[in-house]
Coordinates of C-alpha atoms and ligand atoms in Angstrom, one line a residue:
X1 CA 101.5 104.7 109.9
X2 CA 98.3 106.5 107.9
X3 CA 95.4 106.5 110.7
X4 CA 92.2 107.3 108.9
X5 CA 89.3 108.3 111.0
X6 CA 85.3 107.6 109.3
X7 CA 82.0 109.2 109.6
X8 CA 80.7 105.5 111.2
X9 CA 81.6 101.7 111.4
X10 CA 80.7 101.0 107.7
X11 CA 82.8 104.3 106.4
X12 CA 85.5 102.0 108.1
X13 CA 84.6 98.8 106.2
X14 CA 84.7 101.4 102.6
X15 CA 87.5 103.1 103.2
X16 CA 89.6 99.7 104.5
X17 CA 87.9 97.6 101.0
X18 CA 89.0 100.6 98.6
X19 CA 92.7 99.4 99.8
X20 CA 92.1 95.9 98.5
X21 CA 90.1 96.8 95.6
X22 CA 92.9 98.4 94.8
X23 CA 95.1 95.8 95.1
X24 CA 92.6 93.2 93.3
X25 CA 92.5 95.6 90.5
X26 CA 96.6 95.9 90.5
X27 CA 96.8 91.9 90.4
X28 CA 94.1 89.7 89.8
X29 CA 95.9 86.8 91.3
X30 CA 96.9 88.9 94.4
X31 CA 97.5 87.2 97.9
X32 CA 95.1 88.5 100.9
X33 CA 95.9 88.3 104.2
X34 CA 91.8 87.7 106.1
X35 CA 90.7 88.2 109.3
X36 CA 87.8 87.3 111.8
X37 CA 85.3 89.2 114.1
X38 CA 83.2 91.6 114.0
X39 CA 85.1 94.4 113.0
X40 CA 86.0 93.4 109.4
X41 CA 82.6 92.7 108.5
X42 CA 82.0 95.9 107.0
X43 CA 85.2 94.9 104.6
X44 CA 83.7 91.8 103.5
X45 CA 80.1 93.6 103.2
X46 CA 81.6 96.2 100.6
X47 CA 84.0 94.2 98.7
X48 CA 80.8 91.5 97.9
X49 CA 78.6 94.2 96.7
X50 CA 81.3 95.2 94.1
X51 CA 81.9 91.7 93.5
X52 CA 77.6 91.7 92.6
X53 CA 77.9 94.8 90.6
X54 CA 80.8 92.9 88.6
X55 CA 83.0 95.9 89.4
X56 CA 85.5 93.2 91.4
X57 CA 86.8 89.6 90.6
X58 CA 87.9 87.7 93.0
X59 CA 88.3 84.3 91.3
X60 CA 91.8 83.8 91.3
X61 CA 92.5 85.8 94.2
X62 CA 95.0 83.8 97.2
X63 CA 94.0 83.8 100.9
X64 CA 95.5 83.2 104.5
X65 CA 93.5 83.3 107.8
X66 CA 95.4 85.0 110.4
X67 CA 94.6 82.2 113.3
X68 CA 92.5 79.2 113.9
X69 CA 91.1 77.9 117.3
X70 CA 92.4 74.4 118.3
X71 CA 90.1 71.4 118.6
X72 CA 87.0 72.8 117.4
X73 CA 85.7 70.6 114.4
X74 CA 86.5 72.2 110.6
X75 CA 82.8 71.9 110.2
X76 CA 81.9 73.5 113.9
X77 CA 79.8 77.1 113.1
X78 CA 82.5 78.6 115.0
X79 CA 85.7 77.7 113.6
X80 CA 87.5 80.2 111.4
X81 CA 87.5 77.8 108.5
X82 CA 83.7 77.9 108.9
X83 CA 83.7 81.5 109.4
X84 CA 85.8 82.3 106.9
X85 CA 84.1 80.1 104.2
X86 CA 80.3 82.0 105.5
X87 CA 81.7 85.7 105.5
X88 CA 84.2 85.7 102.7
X89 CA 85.0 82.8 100.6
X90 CA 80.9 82.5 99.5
X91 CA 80.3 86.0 99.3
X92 CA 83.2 86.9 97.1
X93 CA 83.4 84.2 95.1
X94 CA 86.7 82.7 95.6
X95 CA 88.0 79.7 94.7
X96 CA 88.0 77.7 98.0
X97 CA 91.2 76.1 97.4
X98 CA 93.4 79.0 96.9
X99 CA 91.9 80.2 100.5
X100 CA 93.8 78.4 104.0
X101 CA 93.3 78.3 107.5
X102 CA 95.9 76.8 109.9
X103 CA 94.8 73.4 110.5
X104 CA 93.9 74.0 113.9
X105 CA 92.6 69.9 114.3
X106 CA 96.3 68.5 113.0
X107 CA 97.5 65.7 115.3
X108 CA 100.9 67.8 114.9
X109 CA 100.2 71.1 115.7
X110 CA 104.0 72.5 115.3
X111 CA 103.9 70.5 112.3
X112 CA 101.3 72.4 111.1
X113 CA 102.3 76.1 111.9
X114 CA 105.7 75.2 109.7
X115 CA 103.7 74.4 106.9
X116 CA 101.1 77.2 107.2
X117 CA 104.5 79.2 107.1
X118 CA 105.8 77.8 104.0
X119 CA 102.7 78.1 102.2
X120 CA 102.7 82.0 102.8
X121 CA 105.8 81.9 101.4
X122 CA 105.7 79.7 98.6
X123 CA 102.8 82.4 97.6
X124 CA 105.2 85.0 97.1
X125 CA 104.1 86.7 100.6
X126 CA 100.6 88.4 101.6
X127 CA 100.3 91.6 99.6
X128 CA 97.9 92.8 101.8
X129 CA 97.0 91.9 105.1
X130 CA 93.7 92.8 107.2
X131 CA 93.7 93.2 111.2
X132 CA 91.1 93.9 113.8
X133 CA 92.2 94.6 117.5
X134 CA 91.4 92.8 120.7
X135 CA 90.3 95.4 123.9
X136 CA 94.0 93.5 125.3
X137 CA 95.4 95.1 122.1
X138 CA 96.0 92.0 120.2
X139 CA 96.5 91.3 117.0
X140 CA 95.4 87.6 115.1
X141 CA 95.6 86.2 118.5
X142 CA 99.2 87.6 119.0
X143 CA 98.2 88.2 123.2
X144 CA 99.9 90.3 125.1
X145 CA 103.6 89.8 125.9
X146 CA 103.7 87.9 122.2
X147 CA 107.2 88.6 120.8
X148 CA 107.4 90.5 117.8
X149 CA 109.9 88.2 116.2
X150 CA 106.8 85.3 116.7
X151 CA 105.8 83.0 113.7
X152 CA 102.9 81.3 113.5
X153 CA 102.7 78.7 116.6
X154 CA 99.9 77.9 119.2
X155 CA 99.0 80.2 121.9
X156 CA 96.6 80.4 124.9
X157 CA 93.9 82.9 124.9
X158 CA 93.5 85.2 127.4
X159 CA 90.9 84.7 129.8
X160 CA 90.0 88.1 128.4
X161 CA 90.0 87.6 124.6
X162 CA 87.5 83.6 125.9
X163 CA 85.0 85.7 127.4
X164 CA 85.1 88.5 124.5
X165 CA 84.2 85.7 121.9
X166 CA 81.7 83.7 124.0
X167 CA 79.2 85.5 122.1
X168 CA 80.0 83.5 119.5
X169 CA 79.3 80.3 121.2
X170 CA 76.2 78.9 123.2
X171 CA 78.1 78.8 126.8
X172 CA 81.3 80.9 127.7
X173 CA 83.1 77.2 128.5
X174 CA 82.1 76.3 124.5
X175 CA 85.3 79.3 123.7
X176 CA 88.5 77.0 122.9
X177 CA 91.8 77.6 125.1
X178 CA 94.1 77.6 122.6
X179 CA 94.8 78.8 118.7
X180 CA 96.9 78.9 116.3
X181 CA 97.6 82.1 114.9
X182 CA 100.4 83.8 112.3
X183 CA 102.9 85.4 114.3
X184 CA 104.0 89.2 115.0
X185 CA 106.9 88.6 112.5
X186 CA 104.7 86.6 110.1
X187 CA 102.1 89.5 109.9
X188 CA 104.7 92.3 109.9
X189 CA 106.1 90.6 106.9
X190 CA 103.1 91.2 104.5
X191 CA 103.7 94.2 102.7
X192 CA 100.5 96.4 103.4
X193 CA 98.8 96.2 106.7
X194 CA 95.4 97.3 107.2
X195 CA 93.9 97.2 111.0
X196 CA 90.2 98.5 111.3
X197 CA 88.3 99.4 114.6
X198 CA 85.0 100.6 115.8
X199 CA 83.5 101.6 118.7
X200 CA 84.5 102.8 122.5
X201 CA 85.2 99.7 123.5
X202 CA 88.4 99.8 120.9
X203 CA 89.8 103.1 122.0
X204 CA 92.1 102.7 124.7
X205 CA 93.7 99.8 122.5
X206 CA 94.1 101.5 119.4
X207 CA 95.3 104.5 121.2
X208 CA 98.0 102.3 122.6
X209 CA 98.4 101.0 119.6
X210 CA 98.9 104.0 117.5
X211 CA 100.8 106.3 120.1
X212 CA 101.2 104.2 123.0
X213 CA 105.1 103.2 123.3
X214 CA 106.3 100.1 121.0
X215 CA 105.7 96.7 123.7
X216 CA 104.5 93.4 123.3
X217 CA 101.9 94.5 126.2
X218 CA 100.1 95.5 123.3
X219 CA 100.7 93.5 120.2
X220 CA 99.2 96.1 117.9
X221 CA 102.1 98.4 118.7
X222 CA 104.1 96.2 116.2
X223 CA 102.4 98.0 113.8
X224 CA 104.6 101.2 114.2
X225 CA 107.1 99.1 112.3
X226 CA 105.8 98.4 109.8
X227 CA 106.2 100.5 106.5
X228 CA 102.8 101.1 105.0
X229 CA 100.3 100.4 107.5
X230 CA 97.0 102.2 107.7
X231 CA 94.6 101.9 110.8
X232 CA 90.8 103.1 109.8
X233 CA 88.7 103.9 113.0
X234 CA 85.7 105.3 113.4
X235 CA 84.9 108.0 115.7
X236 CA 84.0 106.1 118.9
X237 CA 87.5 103.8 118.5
X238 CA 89.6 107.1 117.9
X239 CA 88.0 109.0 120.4
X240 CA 91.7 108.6 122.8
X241 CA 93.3 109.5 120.1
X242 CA 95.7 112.5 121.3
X243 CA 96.8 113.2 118.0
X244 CA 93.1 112.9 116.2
X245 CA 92.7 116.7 114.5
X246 CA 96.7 115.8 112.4
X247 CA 95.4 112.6 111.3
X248 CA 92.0 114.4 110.1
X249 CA 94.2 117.0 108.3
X250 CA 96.5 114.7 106.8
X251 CA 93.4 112.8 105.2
X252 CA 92.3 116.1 103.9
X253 CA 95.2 117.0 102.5
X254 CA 96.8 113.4 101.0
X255 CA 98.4 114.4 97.4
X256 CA 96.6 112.7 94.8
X257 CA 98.6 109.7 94.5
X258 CA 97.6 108.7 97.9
X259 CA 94.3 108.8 97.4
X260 CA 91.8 105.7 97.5
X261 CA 88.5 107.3 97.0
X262 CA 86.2 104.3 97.6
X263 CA 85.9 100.6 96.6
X264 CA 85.6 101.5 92.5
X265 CA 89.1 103.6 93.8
Ligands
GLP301 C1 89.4 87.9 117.6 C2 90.4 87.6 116.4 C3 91.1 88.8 116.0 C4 90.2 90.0 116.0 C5 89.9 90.3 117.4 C6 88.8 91.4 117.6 O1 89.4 87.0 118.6 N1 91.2 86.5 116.6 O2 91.7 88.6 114.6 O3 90.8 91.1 115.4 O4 89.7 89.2 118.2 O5 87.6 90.9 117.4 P1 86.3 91.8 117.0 O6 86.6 92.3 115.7 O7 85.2 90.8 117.0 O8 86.2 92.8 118.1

């Protein structure tokens, strides 16, 4: 695991979009894994203003949401096809229908997971695939005690993660019980990974994530598994960070053909 740690939450969103300029640039057809919140805001931000200054395409890029809420309205403000559509899909220019969300309002919610899985892999596989982190330490909405050999299915939120996203809504009760989200397995299976975080409020769960002991207490922790995974904090989310001064140094010293040195990378 690379953990990279920025001057400030929008070095996070630079350093994270340099990773799928990167990949844009490489294929121009590539597959993206997306995520929602706050934290990969700062992603989208970056990647549209290289998208304005015509140094990225996004046209015939592929897409996959991580998760969906279940039985909130596609058109609701709220719902990840609605979010997804506002923060990425318009902003980048992609083609809407090469962009999916798991059907969270299917009559046959298993029904729909299955397919959600064999359209990810009738894409050839998410090439790279972006994460935030719950305070619980989840990942998509992968909650705590999630297996890591999960595929995307429904899942109850935490009473935890409800009243984290009630900001989003006009009353706390508005915040959907259940989702569907890709699974532990699913996610691990995409062959980058690339989790951001900022602020306090992240560091004791990306400090479990990143050295805390591999447990589906804290889904993030799956991450240690994975290959080529790189987590991009910013001060305030790394500040539990035990092992903070190596990963500075190691960023200091990557050899050059490490190195991503910003979104024109
Ligand atoms: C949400 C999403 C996750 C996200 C996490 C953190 O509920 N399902 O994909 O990473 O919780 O959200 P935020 O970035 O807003 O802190």
């Amino acid at each position: 695991m690379q953990v990279v740690i920025a001057d400030g939450p929008e070095e996070v969103g630079r350093i994270a979009a340099a990773k799928l300029a990167q990949a844009v640039r490489r294929r121009p057809g590539a597959v993206l894994g997306l995520a929602t919140g706050s934290s990969p805001l700062a992603i989208y931000r970056e990647l549209a203003v290289g998208r304005r200054e015509g140094r990225l395409d996004f046209s015939a890029v592929r897409a996959f949401a991580l998760d969906e809420y279940v039985g909130l309205p596609l058109e609701h403000p709220q719902s990840y096809h609605s979010v997804i559509r506002r923060e990425v899909v318009l902003p980048l220019g992609m083609d809407p229908a090469l962009v999916h969300v798991p059907d969270g309002s299917a009559e046959d919610l298993p029904g729909a997971c299955a397919a959600y899985e064999r359209l990810i892999r009738e894409a050839g596989g998410i090439d790279v695939q972006i994460l935030g982190i719950g305070r619980n330490g989840h990942i998509g909405f992968n909650e705590p005690t999630s297996s890591f050999a999960s595929r995307t299915r429904i899942k109850t939120l935490a009473p935890r993660t409800r009243a984290d996203n009630a900001r989003f809504f006009d009353s706390p009760e508005e915040v959907p019980t259940h989702c569907l989200t890709q699974g532990l397995a699913t996610i691990l299976e995409a062959r980058q990974l690339v989790l951001v975080a900022q602020g306090e409020a992240k560091a004791d769960a990306v400090a479990r994530m990143v050295e805390g002991p591999l447990t589906s207490m804290c889904p993030g922790s799956a991450l240690q598994l994975h290959p080529d995974a790189t987590v991009v904090v910013d001060e305030a989310a790394a500040s539990r960070l035990e092992l903070a001064d190596y990963y500075r140094y190691t960023f200091e010293h990557l050899p050059s053909w490490q190195r991503y040195d910003g979104a024109d990378g």
